GROMACS .gro file of C-alpha atoms in nm:
model
  295
    1ASN     CA    1  14.576  20.674  15.731
    2ARG     CA    2  14.722  20.461  15.453
    3LYS     CA    3  15.081  20.571  15.512
    4LEU     CA    4  15.067  20.473  15.879
    5SER     CA    5  14.881  20.152  15.799
    6GLU     CA    6  15.144  20.041  15.547
    7GLU     CA    7  15.420  20.130  15.793
    8TYR     CA    8  15.263  19.903  16.057
    9TYR     CA    9  15.212  19.617  15.810
   10THR     CA   10  15.578  19.642  15.710
   11LYS     CA   11  15.697  19.644  16.072
   12ALA     CA   12  15.473  19.351  16.163
   13ASN     CA   13  15.597  19.143  15.871
   14LYS     CA   14  15.956  19.222  15.967
   15VAL     CA   15  15.881  19.077  16.313
   16ILE     CA   16  15.734  18.766  16.149
   17SER     CA   17  16.040  18.724  15.924
   18ASP     CA   18  16.279  18.754  16.219
   19MET     CA   19  16.069  18.513  16.425
   20GLN     CA   20  16.056  18.242  16.161
   21ARG     CA   21  16.412  18.258  16.029
   22GLU     CA   22  16.306  18.038  15.739
   23SER     CA   23  16.475  18.049  15.402
   24ILE     CA   24  16.234  18.160  15.130
   25PHE     CA   25  16.424  17.936  14.890
   26ILE     CA   26  16.316  17.616  15.066
   27ARG     CA   27  15.996  17.596  14.864
   28GLN     CA   28  16.186  17.686  14.548
   29LYS     CA   29  16.410  17.385  14.610
   30PHE     CA   30  16.097  17.174  14.660
   31SER     CA   31  15.948  17.299  14.333
   32LYS     CA   32  16.272  17.254  14.142
   33SER     CA   33  16.324  16.899  14.272
   34ILE     CA   34  15.966  16.800  14.183
   35TYR     CA   35  16.006  16.944  13.833
   36GLU     CA   36  16.342  16.774  13.772
   37PHE     CA   37  16.209  16.439  13.893
   38PHE     CA   38  15.897  16.437  13.676
   39ARG     CA   39  16.083  16.582  13.378
   40GLU     CA   40  16.271  16.249  13.365
   41PHE     CA   41  15.995  16.027  13.505
   42ASP     CA   42  15.844  15.770  13.269
   43PRO     CA   43  15.495  15.661  13.382
   44LYS     CA   44  15.458  15.388  13.119
   45ASP     CA   45  15.508  15.106  13.371
   46LEU     CA   46  15.215  15.243  13.573
   47GLU     CA   47  14.972  15.314  13.289
   48GLY     CA   48  14.650  15.118  13.324
   49LYS     CA   49  14.758  14.963  13.655
   50ILE     CA   50  14.536  15.192  13.866
   51ASP     CA   51  14.166  15.222  13.782
   52ASN     CA   52  14.112  15.542  13.580
   53GLN     CA   53  13.793  15.605  13.777
   54LYS     CA   54  13.970  15.600  14.113
   55GLY     CA   55  13.935  15.950  14.257
   56GLU     CA   56  13.644  16.040  14.030
   57GLY     CA   57  13.446  16.328  14.180
   58LEU     CA   58  13.746  16.475  14.361
   59ILE     CA   59  13.798  16.845  14.288
   60PHE     CA   60  14.127  17.001  14.397
   61VAL     CA   61  14.116  17.382  14.405
   62LEU     CA   62  14.470  17.517  14.407
   63GLY     CA   63  14.700  17.807  14.321
   64MET     CA   64  14.850  18.085  14.525
   65PRO     CA   65  14.691  18.160  14.863
   66ARG     CA   66  14.457  18.461  14.832
   67SER     CA   67  14.401  18.389  14.462
   68GLY     CA   68  14.031  18.302  14.502
   69THR     CA   69  14.045  17.939  14.617
   70THR     CA   70  13.804  17.995  14.905
   71LEU     CA   71  13.568  18.194  14.683
   72VAL     CA   72  13.568  17.908  14.431
   73GLU     CA   73  13.494  17.652  14.703
   74SER     CA   74  13.208  17.868  14.831
   75ILE     CA   75  13.060  17.872  14.479
   76LEU     CA   76  13.105  17.496  14.447
   77SER     CA   77  12.939  17.443  14.785
   78THR     CA   78  12.601  17.532  14.633
   79ALA     CA   79  12.610  17.233  14.395
   80GLN     CA   80  12.400  16.927  14.467
   81ASP     CA   81  12.567  16.606  14.582
   82LEU     CA   82  12.890  16.789  14.671
   83LYS     CA   83  13.076  16.826  14.999
   84PRO     CA   84  13.324  17.114  15.049
   85GLY     CA   85  13.618  16.973  15.245
   86GLY     CA   86  13.826  17.281  15.317
   87GLU     CA   87  14.205  17.264  15.319
   88LYS     CA   88  14.343  16.913  15.353
   89SER     CA   89  14.715  16.893  15.425
   90PHE     CA   90  14.722  16.520  15.346
   91PHE     CA   91  14.957  16.530  15.048
   92SER     CA   92  15.181  16.796  15.203
   93LEU     CA   93  15.233  16.571  15.505
   94GLN     CA   94  15.245  16.235  15.329
   95LEU     CA   95  15.490  16.348  15.062
   96PHE     CA   96  15.715  16.569  15.274
   97GLN     CA   97  15.980  16.302  15.325
   98ASN     CA   98  15.968  16.208  14.956
   99ILE     CA   99  16.026  16.567  14.843
  100THR     CA  100  16.297  16.616  15.104
  101SER     CA  101  16.471  16.308  14.964
  102LEU     CA  102  16.456  16.458  14.615
  103VAL     CA  103  16.602  16.786  14.743
  104ASN     CA  104  16.888  16.589  14.896
  105GLY     CA  105  16.952  16.406  14.569
  106ASN     CA  106  16.811  16.070  14.677
  107GLU     CA  107  16.572  15.836  14.499
  108ILE     CA  108  16.207  15.801  14.600
  109ASP     CA  109  15.963  15.511  14.580
  110LEU     CA  110  15.696  15.576  14.322
  111SER     CA  111  15.598  15.213  14.278
  112LEU     CA  112  15.251  15.083  14.205
  113ASP     CA  113  15.216  14.966  14.567
  114PHE     CA  114  15.310  15.308  14.701
  115LEU     CA  115  15.070  15.493  14.473
  116ASN     CA  116  14.784  15.253  14.541
  117SER     CA  117  14.839  15.296  14.914
  118LEU     CA  118  14.863  15.675  14.885
  119GLY     CA  119  14.534  15.697  14.698
  120ASP     CA  120  14.358  15.454  14.931
  121ARG     CA  121  14.474  15.645  15.238
  122TYR     CA  122  14.352  15.977  15.098
  123LEU     CA  123  14.009  15.834  15.019
  124GLU     CA  124  13.994  15.689  15.369
  125HIS     CA  125  14.108  16.023  15.514
  126ILE     CA  126  13.817  16.214  15.360
  127GLN     CA  127  13.550  15.943  15.388
  128SER     CA  128  13.393  16.056  15.715
  129GLN     CA  129  13.351  16.407  15.577
  130ARG     CA  130  13.257  16.314  15.221
  131GLY     CA  131  13.002  16.049  15.316
  132GLU     CA  132  12.803  15.941  15.012
  133SER     CA  133  12.851  16.267  14.820
  134ARG     CA  134  12.955  16.221  14.459
  135PHE     CA  135  13.183  16.527  14.461
  136PHE     CA  136  13.434  16.639  14.721
  137VAL     CA  137  13.642  16.959  14.723
  138ASP     CA  138  13.993  16.988  14.864
  139LYS     CA  139  14.107  17.349  14.844
  140LEU     CA  140  14.458  17.350  14.987
  141PRO     CA  141  14.636  17.602  14.759
  142GLU     CA  142  14.978  17.438  14.777
  143ASN     CA  143  14.849  17.115  14.625
  144TYR     CA  144  14.977  17.269  14.302
  145LEU     CA  145  15.309  17.112  14.403
  146TYR     CA  146  15.165  16.761  14.397
  147ILE     CA  147  14.943  16.748  14.088
  148GLN     CA  148  15.124  16.458  13.922
  149PHE     CA  149  15.147  16.262  14.247
  150ILE     CA  150  14.770  16.308  14.284
  151LYS     CA  151  14.693  16.213  13.923
  152LEU     CA  152  14.906  15.899  13.947
  153CYS     CA  153  14.735  15.769  14.261
  154LEU     CA  154  14.386  15.910  14.189
  155PRO     CA  155  14.355  15.924  13.808
  156GLY     CA  156  13.992  16.039  13.816
  157ALA     CA  157  14.067  16.358  14.011
  158LYS     CA  158  14.040  16.700  13.846
  159PHE     CA  159  14.172  17.044  13.932
  160ILE     CA  160  14.077  17.411  13.936
  161HIS     CA  161  14.377  17.641  13.907
  162CYS     CA  162  14.302  17.986  14.051
  163ASN     CA  163  14.505  18.264  13.892
  164ARG     CA  164  14.526  18.626  14.007
  165ASP     CA  165  14.714  18.941  13.909
  166PRO     CA  166  15.054  18.903  14.082
  167TRP     CA  167  15.059  19.247  14.245
  168ASP     CA  168  14.703  19.223  14.377
  169ASN     CA  169  14.786  18.875  14.505
  170ALA     CA  170  15.106  19.001  14.670
  171ILE     CA  171  14.931  19.285  14.852
  172SER     CA  172  14.659  19.052  14.979
  173LEU     CA  173  14.921  18.806  15.110
  174PHE     CA  174  15.135  19.077  15.270
  175LYS     CA  175  14.835  19.218  15.462
  176GLN     CA  176  14.730  18.879  15.600
  177ASN     CA  177  14.872  18.738  15.924
  178TYR     CA  178  15.045  18.420  15.811
  179SER     CA  179  15.297  18.416  16.094
  180ILE     CA  180  15.277  18.038  16.140
  181ASN     CA  181  15.216  17.858  15.813
  182ILE     CA  182  15.307  18.074  15.511
  183PHE     CA  183  15.642  18.230  15.595
  184TYR     CA  184  15.712  18.369  15.246
  185ALA     CA  185  15.412  18.605  15.277
  186SER     CA  186  15.604  18.834  15.514
  187SER     CA  187  15.813  18.986  15.232
  188PHE     CA  188  15.733  19.099  14.879
  189PHE     CA  189  16.048  18.925  14.757
  190GLY     CA  190  15.933  18.598  14.914
  191ILE     CA  191  15.592  18.635  14.750
  192ALA     CA  192  15.750  18.707  14.411
  193THR     CA  193  15.960  18.392  14.448
  194GLU     CA  194  15.659  18.176  14.532
  195ILE     CA  195  15.449  18.316  14.247
  196ALA     CA  196  15.727  18.233  14.001
  197ASN     CA  197  15.755  17.881  14.146
  198GLN     CA  198  15.383  17.826  14.111
  199GLU     CA  199  15.363  17.970  13.759
  200PHE     CA  200  15.642  17.747  13.630
  201LEU     CA  201  15.512  17.425  13.786
  202MET     CA  202  15.155  17.490  13.670
  203ASN     CA  203  15.274  17.548  13.313
  204PHE     CA  204  15.469  17.222  13.337
  205TRP     CA  205  15.166  17.025  13.462
  206LYS     CA  206  14.948  17.173  13.189
  207GLN     CA  207  15.190  17.042  12.927
  208ILE     CA  208  15.144  16.692  13.072
  209TYR     CA  209  14.771  16.687  13.139
  210PRO     CA  210  14.494  16.787  12.897
  211LYS     CA  211  14.251  17.073  12.942
  212GLU     CA  212  13.990  16.820  13.051
  213ASP     CA  213  14.184  16.774  13.378
  214ILE     CA  214  14.274  17.132  13.477
  215LEU     CA  215  14.036  17.429  13.463
  216THR     CA  216  14.205  17.769  13.499
  217LEU     CA  217  13.998  18.050  13.650
  218ASN     CA  218  14.116  18.409  13.661
  219TYR     CA  219  14.022  18.592  13.980
  220GLU     CA  220  13.936  18.904  13.782
  221ASP     CA  221  13.688  18.714  13.564
  222LEU     CA  222  13.544  18.540  13.869
  223THR     CA  223  13.466  18.866  14.048
  224ALA     CA  224  13.346  19.052  13.738
  225ASN     CA  225  13.137  18.768  13.592
  226GLU     CA  226  13.025  18.555  13.884
  227MET     CA  227  12.740  18.373  13.708
  228SER     CA  228  12.924  18.295  13.386
  229SER     CA  229  13.226  18.169  13.583
  230ALA     CA  230  12.995  17.943  13.784
  231GLU     CA  231  12.841  17.809  13.465
  232GLN     CA  232  13.191  17.729  13.338
  233ILE     CA  233  13.266  17.537  13.658
  234TRP     CA  234  12.936  17.344  13.644
  235LYS     CA  235  12.995  17.245  13.283
  236PHE     CA  236  13.356  17.140  13.340
  237PHE     CA  237  13.272  16.898  13.622
  238GLY     CA  238  12.921  16.799  13.522
  239LEU     CA  239  12.780  16.926  13.852
  240GLU     CA  240  12.414  16.885  13.941
  241GLY     CA  241  12.183  17.174  14.018
  242GLY     CA  242  12.246  17.537  13.933
  243TYR     CA  243  12.463  17.790  14.112
  244ASP     CA  244  12.283  17.973  14.393
  245PRO     CA  245  12.450  18.301  14.502
  246ALA     CA  246  12.224  18.328  14.807
  247LYS     CA  247  12.317  17.980  14.925
  248ARG     CA  248  12.685  18.063  14.882
  249LYS     CA  249  12.663  18.315  15.167
  250ASP     CA  250  12.584  18.032  15.410
  251TYR     CA  251  12.918  17.867  15.333
  252VAL     CA  252  13.175  17.866  15.615
  253GLY     CA  253  13.538  17.800  15.529
  254TYR     CA  254  13.795  17.792  15.806
  255THR     CA  255  14.064  17.987  15.624
  256ALA     CA  256  14.204  18.339  15.622
  257SER     CA  257  13.931  18.431  15.373
  258MET     CA  258  13.641  18.311  15.591
  259GLN     CA  259  13.484  18.655  15.647
  260GLN     CA  260  13.496  18.763  15.285
  261VAL     CA  261  13.315  18.465  15.137
  262THR     CA  262  13.002  18.538  15.339
  263LYS     CA  263  12.965  18.867  15.151
  264ASP     CA  264  12.868  18.943  14.793
  265VAL     CA  265  13.134  18.876  14.531
  266TYR     CA  266  13.308  19.210  14.487
  267THR     CA  267  13.568  19.371  14.260
  268THR     CA  268  13.732  19.606  14.510
  269SER     CA  269  14.024  19.363  14.544
  270VAL     CA  270  14.115  19.409  14.177
  271GLY     CA  271  14.365  19.677  14.072
  272LYS     CA  272  14.498  19.752  14.420
  273ASP     CA  273  14.728  20.051  14.468
  274ASP     CA  274  14.853  19.982  14.824
  275PHE     CA  275  15.229  19.982  14.890
  276SER     CA  276  15.290  20.160  14.558
  277ALA     CA  277  15.649  20.238  14.661
  278LYS     CA  278  15.720  19.865  14.669
  279LYS     CA  279  15.558  19.774  14.336
  280GLU     CA  280  15.847  19.843  14.099
  281GLU     CA  281  16.088  19.637  14.308
  282PHE     CA  282  15.834  19.354  14.331
  283ILE     CA  283  15.783  19.346  13.954
  284SER     CA  284  16.160  19.339  13.906
  285ASP     CA  285  16.201  19.054  14.157
  286LEU     CA  286  15.921  18.857  13.992
  287SER     CA  287  16.082  18.906  13.651
  288ASN     CA  288  16.417  18.783  13.784
  289GLN     CA  289  16.259  18.475  13.940
  290ARG     CA  290  16.076  18.395  13.617
  291GLU     CA  291  16.410  18.421  13.433
  292PHE     CA  292  16.561  18.181  13.686
  293TRP     CA  293  16.298  17.920  13.599
  294GLN     CA  294  16.343  17.973  13.227
  295ARG     CA  295  16.713  17.899  13.268
   0.00000   0.00000   0.00000
């Protein structure tokens, strides 16, 4: 009973919203402060001071939650000499005070000593899990906020940006229980706001860093052309061994998508028509938020 199902999802998300009492504009302020800081930031004093190979082999898979990040990590997990690391909140935690300072209009320390320490601490943080593997995957979606921080302290790192149709992405988020850690997912307006934040920042990062650093994968292409997408990933990172779809099913990722990645790659999550009564308002909200960023 789709009508009843959607009614229950809506009621449940209303409970979550009331329980959290979080402003959906908090992350927008974070995104805006990061953009404004790096728009004026001049990295010339840091160029060449940190080894360009530091962080080599690190693969950060990021984007919106439910945009295919777990699917991408499960594909990567079949490569030789690679360790899938799941979602690491290291940069979210380590940089929280810095971003909060920016939001409050204060200066932050982005000195060579700070960046060296930040990179060293991340490498130490993942060492026990990475071991001697050449490649390591960190698939925390919200690392899209911290791309330039990461590139400054770990110049050799590279990124996969997962992109998905906004409405399909919104439905998937709204139907997932994110009552603790992703508060904006409990309303379509909150999701529209976050998508606009992410789109703007990613476009900004892509103006700074070349295509050799950031690979963009569309969820629709990934599900429709699994093998060719995998070949693209292998070529981009110079991975060893070929992609093995059967091996992918043995992957276990402790995320909201854990059950899906053990199945075949499927296209049923493309072109969703759930919550059709909400779609027009969502598209309007997303358009307004995009206009906000353009201003």
